[in-house]
């Protein structure tokens, strides 16, 4: 289990980005639940911790695909693959993470930023 | 309502079809598109697809196992609408009768009069356009982009990344002044020079020269720019010719209410072809952005299925993004309404900042340059204030994703 941060330091409605490889986004929902998913959108190189949290879903900040924080499933393209979810444990006011062993669904190659257009 | 026909099978049409099923419509659903392709995504056409980073399979807009239980009529466009029995006549002579109609025919790239038939001159709207341009760029050389709007700027950025020598010609004094305002338009356009692309502003194009193939772009001020290829990025016009005479009011697109309803019952319009009433801007605006074509059809479908009686939230403020030279540009709201712009995070000089546009102190728009996190927070706040918009005077025409 990896310690993430104190629950008190992650207000409801906010996200924390853990700089692991690949990075993980930890969300504290308005209902007080804590979820963790891979931070990188499965479509392109956008950070889901920058996204729009609504209930148990986060909307990608770039092209608005929505991911279910509980299952990782995506509602509609442009993203077409689910995002990997991780197990979360809150103990003594501390958030811990068990990284998933499934392969992540990372975007082809950080598409827009690295391949397209950068001169 | 037993049959709904969606005319235009791209992002807005597909989003409407999805919303119809999601909102419980279980009748016959017909999608009519003049392109032979299943719906594909256009933004990558000037970016990752053009650079070769992604292929055609990556452009698909449908999910792998998505099934809308719809009839797809592809490869033949609508040529007329008979308002009497709401039947859509197709180019190949067939006709589709429907109880409800969603107009989603989008927009087509404007061309430069006199450039037709000249080899090496391109526009960029369709997959075929993008394939042709991608092949052209592969031979390198000198590219002149006419129009410094978003599509022109993205093509310049991609071509530069592929090693071409690129010049952008913009007729206005500052590019992107419509969508971003003069100051921020200038800041964003300064990316060109930083990456070795020449930007010429305030000068129009007089003609293209060349016999069979383009050789140069002649400017109004007498200069001549040698060119191996030219991209014309001078905006798009709504594809609504087929609705002439149908009784539907056309005024730079299909004129719609704030929920996509037209002045003909059981007919709604969505996406780039539709000019919805925008309460914040105090007028009808055609929003040529991806997110509008993706989100607004849900509202239009609710209006269609309820006969316009459903009370609805106004759409979220217009939002678009653009990727140029590896920099992520995001914008939401209406720049034309603003009387001030302030940089609230980062600096313009670093090309990484957040700028807030205000009118009488109230935020009306936000621009993020490589600041996705803070941008999303601001965009959210903008949406919640947009639900109760300040009363403002009609603004200058809002510009679109085209130049
Ligand atoms: C190169 C490019 C890059 C872009 N990049 C961005 C970006 O970075 N960010 C952003 O926000 N937006 C971007 N956009 C804009 C975005 O793609 C459009 O807003 C979006 O495609 C609009 O969707 P639509 O379905 O309304 O129209 P369209 O995508 O234009 O689709 C309309 C469809 O209807 C068909 N049609 C037309 N007439 C008829 C007829 N009579 N009968 C049947 N079918 C017909 C057309 O062939 C087409 O398939 C970009 C656009 C282009 C072209
Ligand atoms: S980057 Fe997330 S939907 Fe495109």
PDB file of C-alpha atoms and ligand atoms in Angstrom, chain A residues 41-46 48 60-65 67 78-79, ligand 2:
ATOM      1  CA  UNK A  41      -6.999   9.895 -20.140  1.00  0.00           C
ATOM      2  CA  UNK A  42      -7.152   6.847 -22.400  1.00  0.00           C
ATOM      3  CA  UNK A  43      -7.757   9.082 -25.419  1.00  0.00           C
ATOM      4  CA  UNK A  44      -4.911  11.568 -25.311  1.00  0.00           C
ATOM      5  CA  UNK A  45      -2.479  13.084 -22.902  1.00  0.00           C
ATOM      6  CA  UNK A  46      -4.877  14.884 -20.575  1.00  0.00           C
ATOM      7  CA  UNK A  48      -7.992  13.425 -15.367  1.00  0.00           C
ATOM      8  CA  UNK A  60     -11.959  14.603 -19.178  1.00  0.00           C
ATOM      9  CA  UNK A  61     -10.849  18.254 -19.219  1.00  0.00           C
ATOM     10  CA  UNK A  62     -10.072  18.092 -22.911  1.00  0.00           C
ATOM     11  CA  UNK A  63     -12.725  16.272 -24.929  1.00  0.00           C
ATOM     12  CA  UNK A  64     -15.328  15.497 -22.311  1.00  0.00           C
ATOM     13  CA  UNK A  65     -15.371  11.699 -22.297  1.00  0.00           C
ATOM     14  CA  UNK A  67     -15.168   7.952 -16.779  1.00  0.00           C
ATOM     15  CA  UNK A  78     -13.471  10.020 -28.272  1.00  0.00           C
ATOM     16  CA  UNK A  79     -12.016   7.919 -25.459  1.00  0.00           C
TER      17      UNK A  79
HETATM   18  S1  LIG C   2      -8.012  13.515 -23.948  1.00  0.00           S
HETATM   19 FE1  LIG C   2      -9.620  12.764 -22.734  1.00  0.00          FE
HETATM   20  S2  LIG C   2     -11.284  12.651 -24.088  1.00  0.00           S
HETATM   21 FE2  LIG C   2      -9.655  13.361 -25.328  1.00  0.00          FE
END
